[in-house]
Coordinates of C-alpha atoms and ligand atoms in Angstrom, one line a residue:
X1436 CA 7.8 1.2 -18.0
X1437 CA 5.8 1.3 -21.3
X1438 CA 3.1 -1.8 -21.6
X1439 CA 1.4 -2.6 -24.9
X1440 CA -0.5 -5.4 -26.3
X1441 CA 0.7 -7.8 -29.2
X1442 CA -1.4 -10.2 -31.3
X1443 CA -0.1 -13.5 -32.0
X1444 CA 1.8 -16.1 -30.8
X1445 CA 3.8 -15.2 -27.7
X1446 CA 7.0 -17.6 -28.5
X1447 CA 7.4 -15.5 -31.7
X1448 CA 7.4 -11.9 -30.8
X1449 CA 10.5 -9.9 -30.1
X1450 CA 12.0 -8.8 -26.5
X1451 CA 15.2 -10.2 -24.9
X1452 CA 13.3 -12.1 -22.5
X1453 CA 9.5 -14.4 -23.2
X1454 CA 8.3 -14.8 -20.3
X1455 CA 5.8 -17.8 -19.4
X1456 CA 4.0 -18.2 -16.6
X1457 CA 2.8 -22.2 -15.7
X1458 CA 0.6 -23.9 -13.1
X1459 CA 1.5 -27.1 -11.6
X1460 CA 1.8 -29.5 -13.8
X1461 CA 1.5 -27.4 -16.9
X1462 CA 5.4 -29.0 -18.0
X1463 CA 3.3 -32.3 -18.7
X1464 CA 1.9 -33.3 -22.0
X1465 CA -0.7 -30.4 -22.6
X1466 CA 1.5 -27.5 -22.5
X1467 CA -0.3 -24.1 -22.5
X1468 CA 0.5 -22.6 -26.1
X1469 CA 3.3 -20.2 -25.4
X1470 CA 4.9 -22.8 -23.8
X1471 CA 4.5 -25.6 -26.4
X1472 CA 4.9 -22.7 -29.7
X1473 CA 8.4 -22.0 -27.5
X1474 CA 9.5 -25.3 -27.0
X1475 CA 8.7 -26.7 -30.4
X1476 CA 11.1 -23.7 -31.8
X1477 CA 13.4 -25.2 -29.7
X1478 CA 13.0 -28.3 -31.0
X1479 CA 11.7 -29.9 -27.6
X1480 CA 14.6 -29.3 -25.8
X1481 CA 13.1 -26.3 -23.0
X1482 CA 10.6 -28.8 -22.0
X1483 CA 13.5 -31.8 -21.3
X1484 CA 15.9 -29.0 -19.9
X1485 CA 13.1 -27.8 -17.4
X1486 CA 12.2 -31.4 -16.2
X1487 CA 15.6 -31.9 -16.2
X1488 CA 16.4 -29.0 -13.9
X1489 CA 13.0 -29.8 -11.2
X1490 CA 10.9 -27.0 -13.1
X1491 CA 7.3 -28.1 -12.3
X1492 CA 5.3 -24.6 -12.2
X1493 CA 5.7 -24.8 -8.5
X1494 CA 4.8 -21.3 -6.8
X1495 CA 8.4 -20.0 -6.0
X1496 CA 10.3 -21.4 -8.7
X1497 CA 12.0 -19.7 -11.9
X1498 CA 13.2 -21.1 -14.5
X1499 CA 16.0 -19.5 -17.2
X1500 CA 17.3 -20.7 -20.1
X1501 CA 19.3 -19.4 -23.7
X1502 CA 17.2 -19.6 -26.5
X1503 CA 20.4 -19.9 -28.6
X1504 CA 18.8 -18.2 -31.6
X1505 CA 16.2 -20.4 -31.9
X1506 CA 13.2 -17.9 -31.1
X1507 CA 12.9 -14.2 -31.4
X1508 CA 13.7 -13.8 -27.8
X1509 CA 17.3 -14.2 -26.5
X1510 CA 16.2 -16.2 -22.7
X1511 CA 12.5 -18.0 -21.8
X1512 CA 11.9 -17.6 -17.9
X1513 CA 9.4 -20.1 -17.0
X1514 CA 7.6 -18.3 -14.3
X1515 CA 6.0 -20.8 -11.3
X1516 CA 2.5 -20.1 -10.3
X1517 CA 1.7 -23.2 -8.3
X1518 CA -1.3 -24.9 -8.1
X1519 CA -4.2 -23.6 -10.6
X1520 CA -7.1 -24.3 -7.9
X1521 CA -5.3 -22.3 -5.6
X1522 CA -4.8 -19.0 -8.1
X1523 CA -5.3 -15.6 -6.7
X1524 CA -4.1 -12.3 -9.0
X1525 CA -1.9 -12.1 -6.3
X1526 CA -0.1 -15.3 -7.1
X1527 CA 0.2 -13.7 -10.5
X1528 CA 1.9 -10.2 -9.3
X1529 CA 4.1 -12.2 -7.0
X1530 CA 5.2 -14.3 -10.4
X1531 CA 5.6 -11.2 -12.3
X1532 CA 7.8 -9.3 -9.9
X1533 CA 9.8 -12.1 -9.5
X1534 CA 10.3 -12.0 -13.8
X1535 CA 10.9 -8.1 -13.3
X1536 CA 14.0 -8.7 -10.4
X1537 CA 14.7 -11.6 -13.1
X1538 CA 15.1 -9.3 -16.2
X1539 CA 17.1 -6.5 -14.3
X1540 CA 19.8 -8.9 -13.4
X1541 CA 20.2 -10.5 -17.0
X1542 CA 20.5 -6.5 -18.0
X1543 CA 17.0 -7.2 -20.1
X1544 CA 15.4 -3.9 -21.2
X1545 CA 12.5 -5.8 -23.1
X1546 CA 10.2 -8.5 -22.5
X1547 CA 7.3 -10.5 -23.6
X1548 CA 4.7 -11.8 -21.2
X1549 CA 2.5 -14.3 -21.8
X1550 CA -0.6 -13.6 -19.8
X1551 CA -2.1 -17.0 -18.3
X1552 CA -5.3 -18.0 -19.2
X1553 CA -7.3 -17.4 -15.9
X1554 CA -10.9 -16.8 -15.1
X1555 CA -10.8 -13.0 -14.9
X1556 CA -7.9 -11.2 -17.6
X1557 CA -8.4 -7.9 -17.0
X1558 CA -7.0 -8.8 -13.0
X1559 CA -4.7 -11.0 -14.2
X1560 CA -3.1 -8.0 -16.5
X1561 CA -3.4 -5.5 -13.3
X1562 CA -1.4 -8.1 -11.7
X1563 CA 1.2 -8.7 -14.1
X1564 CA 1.6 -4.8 -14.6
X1565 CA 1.8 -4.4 -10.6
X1566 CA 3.9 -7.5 -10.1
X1567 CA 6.0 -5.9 -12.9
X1568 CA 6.2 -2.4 -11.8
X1569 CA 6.4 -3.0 -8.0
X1570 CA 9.1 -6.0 -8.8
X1571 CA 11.5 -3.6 -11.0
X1572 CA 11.7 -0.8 -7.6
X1573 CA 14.6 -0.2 -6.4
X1574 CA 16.2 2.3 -3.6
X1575 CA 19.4 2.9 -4.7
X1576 CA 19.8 7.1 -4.1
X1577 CA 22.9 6.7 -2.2
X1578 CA 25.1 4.2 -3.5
X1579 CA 27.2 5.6 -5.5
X1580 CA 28.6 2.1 -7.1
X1581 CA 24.4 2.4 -8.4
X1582 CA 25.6 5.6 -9.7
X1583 CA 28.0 4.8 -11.9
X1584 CA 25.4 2.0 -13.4
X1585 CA 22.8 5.1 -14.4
X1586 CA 23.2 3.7 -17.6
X1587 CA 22.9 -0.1 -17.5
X1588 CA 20.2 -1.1 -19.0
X1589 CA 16.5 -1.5 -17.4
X1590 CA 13.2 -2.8 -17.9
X1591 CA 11.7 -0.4 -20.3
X1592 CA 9.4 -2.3 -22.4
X1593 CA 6.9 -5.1 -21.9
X1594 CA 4.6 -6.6 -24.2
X1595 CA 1.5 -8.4 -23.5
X1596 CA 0.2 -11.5 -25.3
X1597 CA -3.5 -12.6 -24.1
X1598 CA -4.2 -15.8 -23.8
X1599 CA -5.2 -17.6 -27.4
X1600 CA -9.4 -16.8 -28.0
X1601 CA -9.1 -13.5 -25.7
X1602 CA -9.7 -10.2 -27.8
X1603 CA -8.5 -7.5 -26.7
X1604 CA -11.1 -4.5 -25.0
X1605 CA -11.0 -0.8 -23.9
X1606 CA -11.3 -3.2 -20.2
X1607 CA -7.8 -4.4 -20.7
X1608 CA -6.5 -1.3 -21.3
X1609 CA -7.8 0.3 -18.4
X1610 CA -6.7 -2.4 -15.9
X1611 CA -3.1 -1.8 -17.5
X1612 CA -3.4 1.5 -16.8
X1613 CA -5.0 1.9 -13.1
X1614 CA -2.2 -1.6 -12.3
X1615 CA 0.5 1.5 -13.5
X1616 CA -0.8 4.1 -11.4
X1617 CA -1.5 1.9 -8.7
X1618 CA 2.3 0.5 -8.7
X1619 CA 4.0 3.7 -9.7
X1620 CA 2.1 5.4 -6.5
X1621 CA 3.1 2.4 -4.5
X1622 CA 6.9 3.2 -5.6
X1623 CA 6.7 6.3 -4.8
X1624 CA 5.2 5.7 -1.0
X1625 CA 8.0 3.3 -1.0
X1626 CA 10.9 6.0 -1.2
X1627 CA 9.3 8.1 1.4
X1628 CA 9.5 4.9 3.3
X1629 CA 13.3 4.0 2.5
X1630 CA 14.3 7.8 2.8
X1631 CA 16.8 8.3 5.8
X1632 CA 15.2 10.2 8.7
X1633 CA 17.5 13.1 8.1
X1634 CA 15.5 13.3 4.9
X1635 CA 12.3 12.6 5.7
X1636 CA 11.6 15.2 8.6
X1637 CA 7.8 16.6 8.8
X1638 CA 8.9 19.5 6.2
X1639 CA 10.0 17.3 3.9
X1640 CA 6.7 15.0 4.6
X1641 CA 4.7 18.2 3.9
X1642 CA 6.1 19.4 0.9
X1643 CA 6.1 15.7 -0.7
X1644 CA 2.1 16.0 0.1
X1645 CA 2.2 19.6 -1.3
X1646 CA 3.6 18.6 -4.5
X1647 CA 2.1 15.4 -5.0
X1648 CA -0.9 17.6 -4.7
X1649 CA -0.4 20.1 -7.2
X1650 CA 0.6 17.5 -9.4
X1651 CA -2.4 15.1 -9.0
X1652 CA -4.6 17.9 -8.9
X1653 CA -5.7 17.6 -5.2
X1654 CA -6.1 20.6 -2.6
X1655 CA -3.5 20.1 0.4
X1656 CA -2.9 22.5 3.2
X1657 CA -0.2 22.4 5.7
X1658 CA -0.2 23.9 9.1
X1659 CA 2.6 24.5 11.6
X1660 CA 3.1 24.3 15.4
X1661 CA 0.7 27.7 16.0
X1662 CA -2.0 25.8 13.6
X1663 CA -1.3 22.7 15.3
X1664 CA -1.8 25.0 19.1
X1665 CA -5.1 26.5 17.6
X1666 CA -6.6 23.5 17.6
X1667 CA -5.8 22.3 21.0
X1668 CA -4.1 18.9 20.1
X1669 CA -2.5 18.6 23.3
X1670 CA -1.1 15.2 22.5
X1671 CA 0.3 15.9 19.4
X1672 CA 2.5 18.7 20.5
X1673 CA 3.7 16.7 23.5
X1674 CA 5.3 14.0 20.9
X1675 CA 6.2 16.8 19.0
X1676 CA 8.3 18.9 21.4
X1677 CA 11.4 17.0 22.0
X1678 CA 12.5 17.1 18.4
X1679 CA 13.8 20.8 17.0
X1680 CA 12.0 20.1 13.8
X1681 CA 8.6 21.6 13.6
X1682 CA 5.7 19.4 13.6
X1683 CA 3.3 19.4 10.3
X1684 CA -0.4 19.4 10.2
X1685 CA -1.1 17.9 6.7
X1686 CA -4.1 18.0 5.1
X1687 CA -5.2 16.6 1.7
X1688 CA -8.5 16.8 -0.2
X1689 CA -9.9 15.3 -3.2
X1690 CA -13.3 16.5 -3.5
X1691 CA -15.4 15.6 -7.0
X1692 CA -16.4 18.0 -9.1
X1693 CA -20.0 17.6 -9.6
X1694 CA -21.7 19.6 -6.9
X1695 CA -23.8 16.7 -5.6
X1696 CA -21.7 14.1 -5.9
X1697 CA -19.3 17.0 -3.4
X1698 CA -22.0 16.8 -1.0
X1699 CA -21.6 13.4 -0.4
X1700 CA -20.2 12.5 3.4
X1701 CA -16.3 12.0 2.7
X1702 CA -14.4 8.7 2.7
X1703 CA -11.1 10.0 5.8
X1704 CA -7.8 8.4 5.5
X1705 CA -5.4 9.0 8.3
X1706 CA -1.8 8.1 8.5
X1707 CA 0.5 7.6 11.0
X1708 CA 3.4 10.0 10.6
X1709 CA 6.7 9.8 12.9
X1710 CA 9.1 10.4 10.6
X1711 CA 11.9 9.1 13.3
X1712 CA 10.5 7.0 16.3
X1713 CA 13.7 6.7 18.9
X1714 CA 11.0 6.3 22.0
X1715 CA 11.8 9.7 23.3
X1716 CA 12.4 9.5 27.0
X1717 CA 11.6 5.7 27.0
X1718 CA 14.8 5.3 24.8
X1719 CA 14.9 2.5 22.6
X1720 CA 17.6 0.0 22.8
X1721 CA 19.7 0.2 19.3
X1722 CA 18.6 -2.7 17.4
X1723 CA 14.4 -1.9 17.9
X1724 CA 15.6 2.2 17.0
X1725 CA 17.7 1.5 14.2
X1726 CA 14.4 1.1 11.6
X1727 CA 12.4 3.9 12.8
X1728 CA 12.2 5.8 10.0
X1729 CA 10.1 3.5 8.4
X1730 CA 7.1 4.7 11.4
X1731 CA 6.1 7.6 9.0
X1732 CA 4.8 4.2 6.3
X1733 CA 0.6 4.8 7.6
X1734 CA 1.2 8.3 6.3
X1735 CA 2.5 7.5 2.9
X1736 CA 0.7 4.2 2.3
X1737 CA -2.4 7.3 2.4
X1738 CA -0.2 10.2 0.0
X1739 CA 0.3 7.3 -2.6
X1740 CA -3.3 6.3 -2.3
X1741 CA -4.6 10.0 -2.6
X1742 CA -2.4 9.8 -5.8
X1743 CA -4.1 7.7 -7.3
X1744 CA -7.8 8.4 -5.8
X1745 CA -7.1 11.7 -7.8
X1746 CA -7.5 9.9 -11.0
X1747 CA -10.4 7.5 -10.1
X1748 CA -12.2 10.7 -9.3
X1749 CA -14.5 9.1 -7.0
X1750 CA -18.2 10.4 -6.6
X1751 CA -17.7 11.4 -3.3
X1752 CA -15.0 13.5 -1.1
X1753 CA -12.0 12.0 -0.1
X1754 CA -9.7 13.8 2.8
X1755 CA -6.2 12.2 4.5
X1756 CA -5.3 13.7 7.8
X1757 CA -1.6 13.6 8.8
X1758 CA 0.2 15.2 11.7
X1759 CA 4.0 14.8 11.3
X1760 CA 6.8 14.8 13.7
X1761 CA 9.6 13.6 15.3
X1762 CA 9.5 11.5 18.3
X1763 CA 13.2 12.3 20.4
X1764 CA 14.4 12.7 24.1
X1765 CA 15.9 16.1 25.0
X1766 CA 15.6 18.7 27.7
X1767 CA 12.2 20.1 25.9
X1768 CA 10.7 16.5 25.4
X1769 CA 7.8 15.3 27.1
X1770 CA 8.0 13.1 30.4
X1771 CA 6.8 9.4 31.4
X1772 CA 4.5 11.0 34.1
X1773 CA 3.2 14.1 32.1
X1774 CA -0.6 14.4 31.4
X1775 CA -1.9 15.7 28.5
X1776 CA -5.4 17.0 27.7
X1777 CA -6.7 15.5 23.9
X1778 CA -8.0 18.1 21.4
X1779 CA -11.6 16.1 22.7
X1780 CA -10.8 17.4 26.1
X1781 CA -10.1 13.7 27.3
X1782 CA -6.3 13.9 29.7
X1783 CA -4.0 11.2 29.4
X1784 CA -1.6 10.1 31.8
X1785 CA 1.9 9.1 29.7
X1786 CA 3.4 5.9 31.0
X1787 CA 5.9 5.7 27.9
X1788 CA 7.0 8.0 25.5
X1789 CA 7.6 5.5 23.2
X1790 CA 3.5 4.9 22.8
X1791 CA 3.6 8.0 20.8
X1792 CA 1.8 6.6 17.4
X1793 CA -1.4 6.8 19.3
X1794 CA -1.3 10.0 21.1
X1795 CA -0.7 11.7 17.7
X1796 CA -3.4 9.5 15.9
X1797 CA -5.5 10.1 18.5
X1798 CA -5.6 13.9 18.2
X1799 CA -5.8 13.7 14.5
X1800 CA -8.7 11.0 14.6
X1801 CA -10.7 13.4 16.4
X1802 CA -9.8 16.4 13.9
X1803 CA -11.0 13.8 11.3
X1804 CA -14.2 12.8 12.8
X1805 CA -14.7 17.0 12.7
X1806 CA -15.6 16.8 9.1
X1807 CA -18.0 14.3 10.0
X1808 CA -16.8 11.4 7.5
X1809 CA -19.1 7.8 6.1
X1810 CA -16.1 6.0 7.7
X1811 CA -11.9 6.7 8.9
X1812 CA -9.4 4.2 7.7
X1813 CA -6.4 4.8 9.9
X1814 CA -3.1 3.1 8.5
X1815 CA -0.3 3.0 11.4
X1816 CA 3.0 1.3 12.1
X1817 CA 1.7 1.2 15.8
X1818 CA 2.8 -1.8 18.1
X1819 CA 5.3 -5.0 17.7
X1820 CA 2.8 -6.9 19.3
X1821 CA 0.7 -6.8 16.2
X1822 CA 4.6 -8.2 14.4
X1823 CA 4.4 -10.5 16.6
X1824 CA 1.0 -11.5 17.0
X1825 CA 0.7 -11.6 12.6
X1826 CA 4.4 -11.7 11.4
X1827 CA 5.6 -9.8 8.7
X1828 CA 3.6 -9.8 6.1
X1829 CA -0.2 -9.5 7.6
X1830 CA -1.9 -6.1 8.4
X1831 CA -4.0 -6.5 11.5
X1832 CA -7.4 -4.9 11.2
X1833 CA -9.4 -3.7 14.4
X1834 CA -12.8 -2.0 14.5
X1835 CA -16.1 -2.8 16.0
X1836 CA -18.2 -1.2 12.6
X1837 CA -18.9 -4.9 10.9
X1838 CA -19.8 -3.4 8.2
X1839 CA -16.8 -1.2 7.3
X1840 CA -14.4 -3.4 8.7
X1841 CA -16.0 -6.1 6.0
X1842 CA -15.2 -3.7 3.2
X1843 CA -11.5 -3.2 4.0
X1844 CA -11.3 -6.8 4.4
X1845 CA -12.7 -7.6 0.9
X1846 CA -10.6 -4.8 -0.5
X1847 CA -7.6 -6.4 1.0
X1848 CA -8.3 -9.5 -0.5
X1849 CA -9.2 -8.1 -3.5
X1850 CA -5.9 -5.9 -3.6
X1851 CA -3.6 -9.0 -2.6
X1852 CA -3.0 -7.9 0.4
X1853 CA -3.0 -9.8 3.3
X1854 CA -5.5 -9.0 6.2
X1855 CA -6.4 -10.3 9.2
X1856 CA -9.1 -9.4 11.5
X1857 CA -8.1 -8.9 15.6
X1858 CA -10.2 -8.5 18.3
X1859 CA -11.3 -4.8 20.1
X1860 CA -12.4 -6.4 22.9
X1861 CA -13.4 -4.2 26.4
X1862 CA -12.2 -6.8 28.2
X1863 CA -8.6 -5.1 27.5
X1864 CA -9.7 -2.1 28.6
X1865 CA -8.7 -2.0 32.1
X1866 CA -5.0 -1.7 30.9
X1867 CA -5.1 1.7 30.0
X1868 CA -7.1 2.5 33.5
X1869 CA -5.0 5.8 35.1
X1870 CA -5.3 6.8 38.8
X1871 CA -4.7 10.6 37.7
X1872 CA -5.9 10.5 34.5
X1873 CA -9.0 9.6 32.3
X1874 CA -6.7 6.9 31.0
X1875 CA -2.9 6.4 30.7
X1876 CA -1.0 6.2 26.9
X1877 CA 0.1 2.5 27.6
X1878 CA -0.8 -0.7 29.5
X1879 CA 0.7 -3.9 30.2
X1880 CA 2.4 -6.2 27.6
X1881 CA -0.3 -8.5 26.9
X1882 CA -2.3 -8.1 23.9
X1883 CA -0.7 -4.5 23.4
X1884 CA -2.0 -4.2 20.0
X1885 CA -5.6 -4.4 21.2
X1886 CA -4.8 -1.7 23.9
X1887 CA -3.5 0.3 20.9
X1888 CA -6.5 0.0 19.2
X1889 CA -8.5 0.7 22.7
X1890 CA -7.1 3.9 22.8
X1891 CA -7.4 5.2 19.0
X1892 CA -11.2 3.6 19.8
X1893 CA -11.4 6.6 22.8
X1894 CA -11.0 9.8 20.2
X1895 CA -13.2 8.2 17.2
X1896 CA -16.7 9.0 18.7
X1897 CA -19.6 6.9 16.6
X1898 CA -17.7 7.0 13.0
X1899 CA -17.6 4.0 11.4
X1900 CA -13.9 3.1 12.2
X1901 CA -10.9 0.7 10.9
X1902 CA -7.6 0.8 12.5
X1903 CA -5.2 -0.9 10.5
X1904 CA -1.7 -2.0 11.9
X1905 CA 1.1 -2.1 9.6
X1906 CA 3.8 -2.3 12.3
X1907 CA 5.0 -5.7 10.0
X1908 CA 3.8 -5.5 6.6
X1909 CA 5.4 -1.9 5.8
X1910 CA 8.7 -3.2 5.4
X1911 CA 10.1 -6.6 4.2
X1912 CA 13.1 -8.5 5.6
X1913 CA 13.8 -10.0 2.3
X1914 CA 13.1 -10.1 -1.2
X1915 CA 10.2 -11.7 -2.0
X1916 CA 7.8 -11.9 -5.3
X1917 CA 7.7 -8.1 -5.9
X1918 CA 8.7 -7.0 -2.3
X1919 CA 12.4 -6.0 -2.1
X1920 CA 13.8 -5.1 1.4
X1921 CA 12.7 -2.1 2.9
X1922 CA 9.5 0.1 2.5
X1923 CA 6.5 -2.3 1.1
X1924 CA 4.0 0.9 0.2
X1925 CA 1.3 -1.6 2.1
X1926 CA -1.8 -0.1 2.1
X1927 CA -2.1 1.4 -1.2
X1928 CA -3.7 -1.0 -3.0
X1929 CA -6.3 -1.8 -0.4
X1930 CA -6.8 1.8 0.1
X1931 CA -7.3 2.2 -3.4
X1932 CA -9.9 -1.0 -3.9
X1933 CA -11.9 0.6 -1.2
X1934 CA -12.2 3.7 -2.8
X1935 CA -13.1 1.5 -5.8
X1936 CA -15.5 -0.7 -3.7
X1937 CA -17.3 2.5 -2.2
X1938 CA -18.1 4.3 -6.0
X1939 CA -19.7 0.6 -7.3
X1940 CA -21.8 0.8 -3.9
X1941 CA -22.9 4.8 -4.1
X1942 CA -23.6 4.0 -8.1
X1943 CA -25.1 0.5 -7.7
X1944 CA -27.5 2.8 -5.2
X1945 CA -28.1 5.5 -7.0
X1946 CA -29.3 3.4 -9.9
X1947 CA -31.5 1.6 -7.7
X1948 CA -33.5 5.1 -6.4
X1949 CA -33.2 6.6 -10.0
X1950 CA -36.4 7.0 -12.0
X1951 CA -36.1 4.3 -14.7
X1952 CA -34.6 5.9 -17.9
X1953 CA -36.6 7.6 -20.4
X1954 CA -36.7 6.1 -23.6
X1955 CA -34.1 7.2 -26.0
X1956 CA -34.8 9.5 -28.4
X1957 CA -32.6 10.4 -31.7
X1958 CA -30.3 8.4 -33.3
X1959 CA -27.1 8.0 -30.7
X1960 CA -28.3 6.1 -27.4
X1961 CA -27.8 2.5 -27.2
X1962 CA -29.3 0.2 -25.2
Ligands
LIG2432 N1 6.7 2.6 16.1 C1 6.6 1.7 17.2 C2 6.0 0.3 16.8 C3 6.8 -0.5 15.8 C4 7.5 -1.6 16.3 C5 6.7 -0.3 14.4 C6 8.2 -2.4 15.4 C7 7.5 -1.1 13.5 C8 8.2 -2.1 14.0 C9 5.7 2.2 18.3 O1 5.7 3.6 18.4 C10 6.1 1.7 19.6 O2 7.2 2.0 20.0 N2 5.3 0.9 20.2 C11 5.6 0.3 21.4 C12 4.4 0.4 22.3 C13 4.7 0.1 23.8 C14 5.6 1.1 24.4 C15 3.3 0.2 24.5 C16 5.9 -1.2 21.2 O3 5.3 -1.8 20.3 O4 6.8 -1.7 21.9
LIG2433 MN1 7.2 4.3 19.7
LIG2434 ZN1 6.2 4.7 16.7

């Protein structure tokens, strides 16, 4: 999608489609200008045909109509925000996407939005880009009916009008083009999300991290089942060994370029990585098995944010640990009964195959806490008790650092994505007690995403540590503001705002301890 700014009125530029967006209300007398410059070009008659039709800038609704060559543009959609004291970017992105699934299906290739006039415009404009970008995705690879429609027309163009009195900085043009990176990286986790599992094996995992790598600029190294064996992660291969395709140790690594800022404790990023989850021995029934490629989402919610980390160019390092495979029942697969010794040396007794997530994670938590990271964010479709503890559309986050666990909540809300803090309390603890084992892989029912958690906990050491569970959020049931169904990409975003979060902290402090600037000298410093 190409994004540029216009000057001017909004209801006179040219696109197919001029999109407004309204808060509650904003139908009434005082119309915002695009609105009112629209209306009046139609001679008063949007206004009565949206009061006519229920239009009140409510938060889901959408409103089309024909401008019958009365303004540049060919339809208005009359985007509702809801109400303005409850406005979030967020509410924004989920207006824009729902413009973006808007234009594809009136075969729009251009479009004019009018940006709202909000409090902060260079979020708003990240939003509308996102909202935009994210709302436009579609997975469509194997239908060939799709095929055939390669060339119907798509959203290719959007032009942005600020709201009146706003002048256009360098800042707007950035947030336009981190919201386009951000989106585009979401997409692209997406697909690895919505890619069958015949696709999406731990190669294929491997070589998307490899080339996303060399693309983005980022050094990423991939080991096999010997590399995987040389580091003793006992739990890993046990998963691993059931499926014929080869397990993948992936790991990538953005480190800065300036040799101090390089020394600088790195910021790890692990991802949860079973590219098909069918339980193993403890079979799934059909319905829970039937999704399961989607349990690789931790691991490519943390490729897409790498990909964008690699532009940011953080001042300090920035690692994702991955280790890929396939979770299956066959004569070489591991056992309910077996017991495992962790790359920390801990043994585990396995009470069901199909706790798998955190036997890999947990091998590949320790191997993270190895390069002795500031803080590990793990991202992992681990437990439907955390669906049904937070539903489908709220991460659960779990980690006894405050502090950390703070900052990935702020980035969350930041992001727009929703986050919700859940207990780690001991008091779970004795569920994963083992009689032959320093602890077994899974307890009872009750409060089985804290046990999760519990056991990640056991293979983290002192590290500042968030475990975030996606099991919900990384795929939608519906369509909804810029979700489609399918893969989500959640993560990304709040992935990315941390990143963002942690280089105005390191800054903001190394302003503080620097010596106070010498005066300038010569004619080119400003003040
Ligand atoms: N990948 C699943 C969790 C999951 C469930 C993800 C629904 C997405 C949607 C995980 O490996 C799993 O099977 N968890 C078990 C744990 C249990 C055996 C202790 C679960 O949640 O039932
Ligand atoms: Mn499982
Ligand atoms: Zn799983």
């Amino acid at each position: 999608m190409n994004f540029s700014f216009i000057s001017g009125e909004a209801a006179r530029a040219s696109g197919e489609l001029l999109v407004i967006p309204l808060f509650d209300g904003e139908t009434g007398d005082k119309p915002p200008a695009p609105l009112a410059g629209a209306n009046s070009a139609l001679e008063g008659r949007l206004l009565t045909a949206a009061t006519q039709e229920g239009f009140k800038g409510k938060s889901d609704q959408t409103f089309v109509v024909h401008s019958l060559g009365r303004l540049e543009a060919e339809r208005v959609v009359l985007l509702g925000l809801g109400s303005r004291a409850r406005y979030t970017p967020e509410v924004l992105r989920l207006a824009a996407g729902r413009a973006a699934k808007t234009a594809q299906r009136l075969k729009a290739r251009t479009l004019v939005f009018a940006v709202p006039e909000t409090q902060d415009t260079p979020a708003a404009l990240r939003a509308v880009v996102e909202g935009l970008e994210l709302g436009a995705y579609r997975f469509e690879r194997y239908k060939s009916s799709a095929k055939e429609d390669k060339n119907a027309p798509k959203l290719t163009t959007v032009r942005l009008a600020l709201p009146g009195g706003v002048e256009k900085t360098k800042e707007h043009d950035q947030a336009v083009a981190l919201g386009q990176r951000v989106a585009e990286s979401t997409n692209w986790a997406r697909d690895l999300v919505n890619e069958p599992p015949n696709v999406v094996n731990p190669e294929h995992l491997a070589r998307a991290a490899q080339e996303m790598g060399r693309e983005a600029g980022l050094k990423v190294t991939v080991g096999n089942r010997k590399e995987i064996e040389r580091l003793k992660m006992g739990m890993f291969l046990a998963v691993a060994q059931g499926s014929v395709n080869e397990p993948k140790l992936i790991h990538v690594e953005y480190t800065p370029k300036n040799a101090r800022h390089a020394k600088n404790p790195p910021v790890a990023l692990v991802g949860k990585a079973i590219t098909f989850d069918s339980g193993g021995l403890s079979l799934k029934p059909t319905d829970s098995m039937v999704d399961m490629k989607t349990d690789m989402a931790g691991s490519a919610a943390v490729l897409g944010a790498m990909r964008v980390i690699a532009t940011l160019k953080p001042p300090f390092p920035v690692h994702a640990f991955i280790g890929a495979c396939e979770n299956m029942p066959s004569g070489t697969a591991y056992r309910p009964g077996d017991i495992l010794t962790s790359r920390l040396g801990k043994t585990v007794e396995v009470t069901n195959t199909d706790a798998e997530g955190r036997l890999v994670l947990g091998d590949i938590l320790t191997w993270a806490t190895e390069h002795k990271p500031a803080a590990i964010i793990d991202l992992a479709t681990l437990t439907g008790a955390c669906v049904v503890a937070l539903g489908n559309y709220i991460v659960g986050a779990f980690g006894d650092h405050d502090p950390t666990v703070y900052d990935v909540l702020e980035s969350a809300h930041t992001a727009g994505e929703e986050m919700w803090r859940m207990p780690i309390s001991e008091l779970q603890k004795d569920a994963l007690r083992s009689e032959v084992a320093d602890m077994k892989n899974s307890g009872e029912r009750w409060g089985g995403s804290i046990n999760a958690a519990l056991f990640l906990k056991e293979f983290v050491g002192d590290t500042p540590w968030v475990h975030l569970d996606i099991a919900g959020p990384s795929t939608s049931p519906k369509e909804r503001g810029y979700l489609g169904k399918g893969g989500t990409g959640v993560g990304v975003r709040t992935l990315v705002e941390y990143v963002r979060r942690r280089t105005n902290q390191l800054e903001g402090s190394e302003a503080a301890e620097a010596p106070a600037p010498k005066p300038a000298r010569g004619g080119r410093a400003k003040g």
